[in-house]
PDB file of C-alpha atoms in Angstrom:
ATOM      1  CA  UNK A   1      33.932  37.950   3.492  1.00  0.00           C
ATOM      2  CA  UNK A   2      33.968  34.274   2.925  1.00  0.00           C
ATOM      3  CA  UNK A   3      35.422  33.716   6.427  1.00  0.00           C
ATOM      4  CA  UNK A   4      32.740  35.954   7.998  1.00  0.00           C
ATOM      5  CA  UNK A   5      30.055  33.945   6.153  1.00  0.00           C
ATOM      6  CA  UNK A   6      31.670  30.750   7.317  1.00  0.00           C
ATOM      7  CA  UNK A   7      31.513  31.915  10.883  1.00  0.00           C
ATOM      8  CA  UNK A   8      27.833  33.054  10.570  1.00  0.00           C
ATOM      9  CA  UNK A   9      26.913  29.705   9.026  1.00  0.00           C
ATOM     10  CA  UNK A  10      28.673  27.638  11.715  1.00  0.00           C
ATOM     11  CA  UNK A  11      27.211  29.742  14.533  1.00  0.00           C
ATOM     12  CA  UNK A  12      23.694  29.125  12.950  1.00  0.00           C
ATOM     13  CA  UNK A  13      24.358  25.366  12.846  1.00  0.00           C
ATOM     14  CA  UNK A  14      25.556  25.318  16.474  1.00  0.00           C
ATOM     15  CA  UNK A  15      22.585  27.370  17.674  1.00  0.00           C
ATOM     16  CA  UNK A  16      19.983  25.791  15.480  1.00  0.00           C
ATOM     17  CA  UNK A  17      17.500  23.455  16.967  1.00  0.00           C
ATOM     18  CA  UNK A  18      17.927  19.658  16.614  1.00  0.00           C
ATOM     19  CA  UNK A  19      15.662  17.702  14.270  1.00  0.00           C
ATOM     20  CA  UNK A  20      13.631  16.546  17.229  1.00  0.00           C
ATOM     21  CA  UNK A  21      13.264  20.114  18.571  1.00  0.00           C
ATOM     22  CA  UNK A  22      12.177  21.377  15.230  1.00  0.00           C
ATOM     23  CA  UNK A  23       9.793  18.605  13.903  1.00  0.00           C
ATOM     24  CA  UNK A  24       8.737  17.046  17.104  1.00  0.00           C
ATOM     25  CA  UNK A  25       8.733  20.109  19.463  1.00  0.00           C
ATOM     26  CA  UNK A  26       4.925  20.571  19.628  1.00  0.00           C
ATOM     27  CA  UNK A  27       4.530  16.969  20.537  1.00  0.00           C
ATOM     28  CA  UNK A  28       7.306  16.989  23.033  1.00  0.00           C
ATOM     29  CA  UNK A  29       5.805  20.229  24.653  1.00  0.00           C
ATOM     30  CA  UNK A  30       2.308  18.826  24.822  1.00  0.00           C
ATOM     31  CA  UNK A  31       3.591  15.600  26.429  1.00  0.00           C
ATOM     32  CA  UNK A  32       5.521  17.631  29.082  1.00  0.00           C
ATOM     33  CA  UNK A  33       2.515  19.942  29.611  1.00  0.00           C
ATOM     34  CA  UNK A  34       0.381  16.951  30.715  1.00  0.00           C
ATOM     35  CA  UNK A  35       2.470  16.813  33.863  1.00  0.00           C
ATOM     36  CA  UNK A  36       2.034  12.978  33.692  1.00  0.00           C
ATOM     37  CA  UNK A  37       5.255  10.995  34.548  1.00  0.00           C
ATOM     38  CA  UNK A  38       4.872   8.497  31.734  1.00  0.00           C
ATOM     39  CA  UNK A  39       4.059  11.248  29.151  1.00  0.00           C
ATOM     40  CA  UNK A  40       7.207  13.166  30.236  1.00  0.00           C
ATOM     41  CA  UNK A  41       9.292   9.913  29.908  1.00  0.00           C
ATOM     42  CA  UNK A  42       7.967   9.550  26.258  1.00  0.00           C
ATOM     43  CA  UNK A  43       8.780  13.122  25.663  1.00  0.00           C
ATOM     44  CA  UNK A  44      12.433  12.656  26.752  1.00  0.00           C
ATOM     45  CA  UNK A  45      12.599   9.682  24.370  1.00  0.00           C
ATOM     46  CA  UNK A  46      11.213  11.746  21.470  1.00  0.00           C
ATOM     47  CA  UNK A  47      14.014  14.322  22.035  1.00  0.00           C
ATOM     48  CA  UNK A  48      16.553  11.632  20.853  1.00  0.00           C
ATOM     49  CA  UNK A  49      14.877  11.360  17.489  1.00  0.00           C
ATOM     50  CA  UNK A  50      17.278  12.276  14.573  1.00  0.00           C
ATOM     51  CA  UNK A  51      16.707  13.043  10.881  1.00  0.00           C
ATOM     52  CA  UNK A  52      17.664   9.426   9.978  1.00  0.00           C
ATOM     53  CA  UNK A  53      14.729   8.080  12.146  1.00  0.00           C
ATOM     54  CA  UNK A  54      11.907   7.208   9.761  1.00  0.00           C
ATOM     55  CA  UNK A  55       9.336   6.230  12.540  1.00  0.00           C
ATOM     56  CA  UNK A  56       8.331   6.858  16.022  1.00  0.00           C
ATOM     57  CA  UNK A  57       6.196   5.135  18.531  1.00  0.00           C
ATOM     58  CA  UNK A  58       3.893   6.859  20.994  1.00  0.00           C
ATOM     59  CA  UNK A  59       3.100   4.649  23.930  1.00  0.00           C
ATOM     60  CA  UNK A  60       1.571   6.436  26.911  1.00  0.00           C
ATOM     61  CA  UNK A  61      -0.248   3.698  28.770  1.00  0.00           C
ATOM     62  CA  UNK A  62      -1.812   4.184  32.221  1.00  0.00           C
ATOM     63  CA  UNK A  63      -1.134   7.848  32.536  1.00  0.00           C
ATOM     64  CA  UNK A  64      -4.501   9.264  33.551  1.00  0.00           C
ATOM     65  CA  UNK A  65      -4.644  11.218  30.196  1.00  0.00           C
ATOM     66  CA  UNK A  66      -7.741  13.433  30.041  1.00  0.00           C
ATOM     67  CA  UNK A  67      -9.891  14.434  27.014  1.00  0.00           C
ATOM     68  CA  UNK A  68      -8.085  17.686  26.917  1.00  0.00           C
ATOM     69  CA  UNK A  69      -4.745  15.784  26.845  1.00  0.00           C
ATOM     70  CA  UNK A  70      -5.972  13.681  23.985  1.00  0.00           C
ATOM     71  CA  UNK A  71      -6.992  16.741  21.979  1.00  0.00           C
ATOM     72  CA  UNK A  72      -3.593  18.303  22.477  1.00  0.00           C
ATOM     73  CA  UNK A  73      -1.710  15.118  21.733  1.00  0.00           C
ATOM     74  CA  UNK A  74      -3.915  14.650  18.572  1.00  0.00           C
ATOM     75  CA  UNK A  75      -3.094  18.116  17.284  1.00  0.00           C
ATOM     76  CA  UNK A  76       0.652  17.766  17.934  1.00  0.00           C
ATOM     77  CA  UNK A  77       0.659  14.362  16.077  1.00  0.00           C
ATOM     78  CA  UNK A  78      -0.935  16.025  13.167  1.00  0.00           C
ATOM     79  CA  UNK A  79       1.725  18.672  13.107  1.00  0.00           C
ATOM     80  CA  UNK A  80       4.466  16.147  13.018  1.00  0.00           C
ATOM     81  CA  UNK A  81       2.813  14.453  10.012  1.00  0.00           C
ATOM     82  CA  UNK A  82       2.235  17.812   8.366  1.00  0.00           C
ATOM     83  CA  UNK A  83       5.909  18.865   8.943  1.00  0.00           C
ATOM     84  CA  UNK A  84       7.029  15.725   7.149  1.00  0.00           C
ATOM     85  CA  UNK A  85       8.290  14.150  10.364  1.00  0.00           C
ATOM     86  CA  UNK A  86       8.875  10.508  11.021  1.00  0.00           C
ATOM     87  CA  UNK A  87       5.941   8.228  10.500  1.00  0.00           C
ATOM     88  CA  UNK A  88       3.833   7.147  13.617  1.00  0.00           C
ATOM     89  CA  UNK A  89       4.349   3.472  13.742  1.00  0.00           C
ATOM     90  CA  UNK A  90       2.485   2.578  16.980  1.00  0.00           C
ATOM     91  CA  UNK A  91       0.106   4.660  19.005  1.00  0.00           C
ATOM     92  CA  UNK A  92      -0.961   3.136  22.371  1.00  0.00           C
ATOM     93  CA  UNK A  93      -2.969   5.067  24.797  1.00  0.00           C
ATOM     94  CA  UNK A  94      -4.160   1.999  26.670  1.00  0.00           C
ATOM     95  CA  UNK A  95      -5.358   1.948  30.257  1.00  0.00           C
ATOM     96  CA  UNK A  96      -6.395   5.664  30.098  1.00  0.00           C
ATOM     97  CA  UNK A  97      -9.959   5.290  31.365  1.00  0.00           C
ATOM     98  CA  UNK A  98     -10.682   8.965  30.951  1.00  0.00           C
ATOM     99  CA  UNK A  99     -10.207   9.125  27.226  1.00  0.00           C
ATOM    100  CA  UNK A 100     -13.711   7.594  26.612  1.00  0.00           C
ATOM    101  CA  UNK A 101     -15.303   7.727  23.133  1.00  0.00           C
ATOM    102  CA  UNK A 102     -14.706  11.510  22.614  1.00  0.00           C
ATOM    103  CA  UNK A 103     -10.905  11.162  23.399  1.00  0.00           C
ATOM    104  CA  UNK A 104     -10.446   8.204  21.091  1.00  0.00           C
ATOM    105  CA  UNK A 105     -12.434   9.803  18.239  1.00  0.00           C
ATOM    106  CA  UNK A 106     -10.396  12.988  18.575  1.00  0.00           C
ATOM    107  CA  UNK A 107      -7.099  11.063  18.288  1.00  0.00           C
ATOM    108  CA  UNK A 108      -8.378   9.147  15.361  1.00  0.00           C
ATOM    109  CA  UNK A 109      -9.453  12.251  13.644  1.00  0.00           C
ATOM    110  CA  UNK A 110      -5.753  13.506  13.670  1.00  0.00           C
ATOM    111  CA  UNK A 111      -3.371  10.582  13.421  1.00  0.00           C
ATOM    112  CA  UNK A 112      -2.116   9.510  10.038  1.00  0.00           C
ATOM    113  CA  UNK A 113      -4.048   6.863   8.130  1.00  0.00           C
ATOM    114  CA  UNK A 114      -0.695   5.154   7.669  1.00  0.00           C
ATOM    115  CA  UNK A 115      -0.200   4.262  11.353  1.00  0.00           C
ATOM    116  CA  UNK A 116       0.014   0.464  11.490  1.00  0.00           C
ATOM    117  CA  UNK A 117      -0.829  -0.212  15.082  1.00  0.00           C
ATOM    118  CA  UNK A 118      -3.221   1.551  17.436  1.00  0.00           C
ATOM    119  CA  UNK A 119      -4.194   0.477  20.996  1.00  0.00           C
ATOM    120  CA  UNK A 120      -6.871   1.842  23.143  1.00  0.00           C
ATOM    121  CA  UNK A 121      -7.110  -1.059  25.759  1.00  0.00           C
ATOM    122  CA  UNK A 122      -9.432  -0.301  28.782  1.00  0.00           C
ATOM    123  CA  UNK A 123     -10.089   3.425  27.706  1.00  0.00           C
ATOM    124  CA  UNK A 124     -13.799   3.415  28.627  1.00  0.00           C
ATOM    125  CA  UNK A 125     -14.975   3.319  25.144  1.00  0.00           C
ATOM    126  CA  UNK A 126     -18.224   1.973  23.622  1.00  0.00           C
ATOM    127  CA  UNK A 127     -19.671   1.386  20.202  1.00  0.00           C
ATOM    128  CA  UNK A 128     -19.365   5.083  19.258  1.00  0.00           C
ATOM    129  CA  UNK A 129     -15.597   4.897  19.342  1.00  0.00           C
ATOM    130  CA  UNK A 130     -15.676   1.212  18.053  1.00  0.00           C
ATOM    131  CA  UNK A 131     -17.365   2.445  14.924  1.00  0.00           C
ATOM    132  CA  UNK A 132     -14.887   5.305  14.576  1.00  0.00           C
ATOM    133  CA  UNK A 133     -12.022   2.793  14.817  1.00  0.00           C
ATOM    134  CA  UNK A 134     -13.598   0.632  12.041  1.00  0.00           C
ATOM    135  CA  UNK A 135     -14.084   3.652   9.827  1.00  0.00           C
ATOM    136  CA  UNK A 136     -10.545   4.780  10.387  1.00  0.00           C
ATOM    137  CA  UNK A 137      -9.185   1.270   9.830  1.00  0.00           C
ATOM    138  CA  UNK A 138     -11.075   1.064   6.435  1.00  0.00           C
ATOM    139  CA  UNK A 139      -9.204   4.134   5.289  1.00  0.00           C
ATOM    140  CA  UNK A 140      -5.789   2.751   6.347  1.00  0.00           C
ATOM    141  CA  UNK A 141      -4.049   0.471   3.930  1.00  0.00           C
ATOM    142  CA  UNK A 142      -1.164  -0.128   6.389  1.00  0.00           C
ATOM    143  CA  UNK A 143      -3.019  -1.088   9.518  1.00  0.00           C
ATOM    144  CA  UNK A 144      -2.102  -4.499  11.019  1.00  0.00           C
ATOM    145  CA  UNK A 145      -2.995  -4.223  14.528  1.00  0.00           C
ATOM    146  CA  UNK A 146      -5.919  -2.920  16.623  1.00  0.00           C
ATOM    147  CA  UNK A 147      -5.910  -3.719  20.345  1.00  0.00           C
ATOM    148  CA  UNK A 148      -9.016  -2.590  22.183  1.00  0.00           C
ATOM    149  CA  UNK A 149      -9.745  -5.153  24.844  1.00  0.00           C
ATOM    150  CA  UNK A 150     -11.429  -4.284  28.052  1.00  0.00           C
ATOM    151  CA  UNK A 151     -13.922  -1.827  26.634  1.00  0.00           C
ATOM    152  CA  UNK A 152     -17.733  -2.107  26.432  1.00  0.00           C
ATOM    153  CA  UNK A 153     -18.836  -3.109  22.900  1.00  0.00           C
ATOM    154  CA  UNK A 154     -22.173  -4.641  21.985  1.00  0.00           C
ATOM    155  CA  UNK A 155     -22.485  -8.037  20.168  1.00  0.00           C
ATOM    156  CA  UNK A 156     -23.337  -6.199  16.924  1.00  0.00           C
ATOM    157  CA  UNK A 157     -20.067  -4.162  17.220  1.00  0.00           C
ATOM    158  CA  UNK A 158     -18.129  -7.320  17.884  1.00  0.00           C
ATOM    159  CA  UNK A 159     -19.710  -8.754  14.670  1.00  0.00           C
ATOM    160  CA  UNK A 160     -18.391  -5.635  12.786  1.00  0.00           C
ATOM    161  CA  UNK A 161     -14.862  -6.186  14.297  1.00  0.00           C
ATOM    162  CA  UNK A 162     -15.098  -9.782  13.092  1.00  0.00           C
ATOM    163  CA  UNK A 163     -16.072  -8.706   9.593  1.00  0.00           C
ATOM    164  CA  UNK A 164     -13.199  -6.225   9.549  1.00  0.00           C
ATOM    165  CA  UNK A 165     -10.912  -9.147  10.539  1.00  0.00           C
ATOM    166  CA  UNK A 166     -12.223 -11.538   7.921  1.00  0.00           C
ATOM    167  CA  UNK A 167     -11.941  -8.937   5.100  1.00  0.00           C
ATOM    168  CA  UNK A 168      -8.382  -8.065   6.198  1.00  0.00           C
ATOM    169  CA  UNK A 169      -6.435 -11.265   6.922  1.00  0.00           C
ATOM    170  CA  UNK A 170      -3.307  -9.244   7.767  1.00  0.00           C
ATOM    171  CA  UNK A 171      -5.096  -7.367  10.492  1.00  0.00           C
ATOM    172  CA  UNK A 172      -5.039  -8.477  14.148  1.00  0.00           C
ATOM    173  CA  UNK A 173      -7.903  -7.084  16.185  1.00  0.00           C
ATOM    174  CA  UNK A 174      -8.246  -7.978  19.786  1.00  0.00           C
ATOM    175  CA  UNK A 175     -11.539  -6.510  20.993  1.00  0.00           C
ATOM    176  CA  UNK A 176     -12.106  -8.603  24.158  1.00  0.00           C
ATOM    177  CA  UNK A 177      -9.905 -10.427  26.606  1.00  0.00           C
ATOM    178  CA  UNK A 178      -8.989 -13.901  25.643  1.00  0.00           C
ATOM    179  CA  UNK A 179      -8.925 -15.062  29.270  1.00  0.00           C
ATOM    180  CA  UNK A 180      -8.485 -13.580  32.733  1.00  0.00           C
ATOM    181  CA  UNK A 181      -4.902 -14.899  32.720  1.00  0.00           C
ATOM    182  CA  UNK A 182      -4.193 -13.164  29.489  1.00  0.00           C
ATOM    183  CA  UNK A 183      -5.597  -9.932  30.901  1.00  0.00           C
ATOM    184  CA  UNK A 184      -3.500 -10.091  33.975  1.00  0.00           C
ATOM    185  CA  UNK A 185      -0.415 -10.759  31.983  1.00  0.00           C
ATOM    186  CA  UNK A 186      -1.015  -7.850  29.666  1.00  0.00           C
ATOM    187  CA  UNK A 187      -1.681  -5.475  32.691  1.00  0.00           C
ATOM    188  CA  UNK A 188       1.506  -6.688  34.351  1.00  0.00           C
ATOM    189  CA  UNK A 189       3.711  -6.557  31.257  1.00  0.00           C
ATOM    190  CA  UNK A 190       2.325  -3.545  29.396  1.00  0.00           C
ATOM    191  CA  UNK A 191       1.548  -0.958  32.079  1.00  0.00           C
TER     192      UNK A 191
END
């Protein structure tokens, strides 16, 4: 009987899904379902996550993500968090112009408020998402980087970003391009 039980346990372990397949499967599936090359590359990387990995990054820049993609990604990130998966350490959906305010707000409504770095550079967002970013950051004690250059913020929203910077000296907020040279370097390096 012990031998039979041992065989059953071993076969279960061999056939059981990996950690990534279990905890990260929804996120991996959603990324593949976007049918975007960069999303699929990120999904392949996420498949290598093991139970010893404490964090993961989600960097899907310049992928033509839609609002629907954002909603699905947000839900999947939420499931990873609720299943006690690794902590989201960086979220960058920069250079996805179709996200707009609604997509960014959807993402912010689902990502953990322990995510240290978020980036929505050139995502077609305005003060509406800008305020959502500020509200989200105020609830996040671990935030240390917000990168949102190349969007359309009013001078009053820029003043709010500056106040957030001043009140949180550990926090880097880049809300407008420092120069054309910096903008070109970022686009060349981080796309």
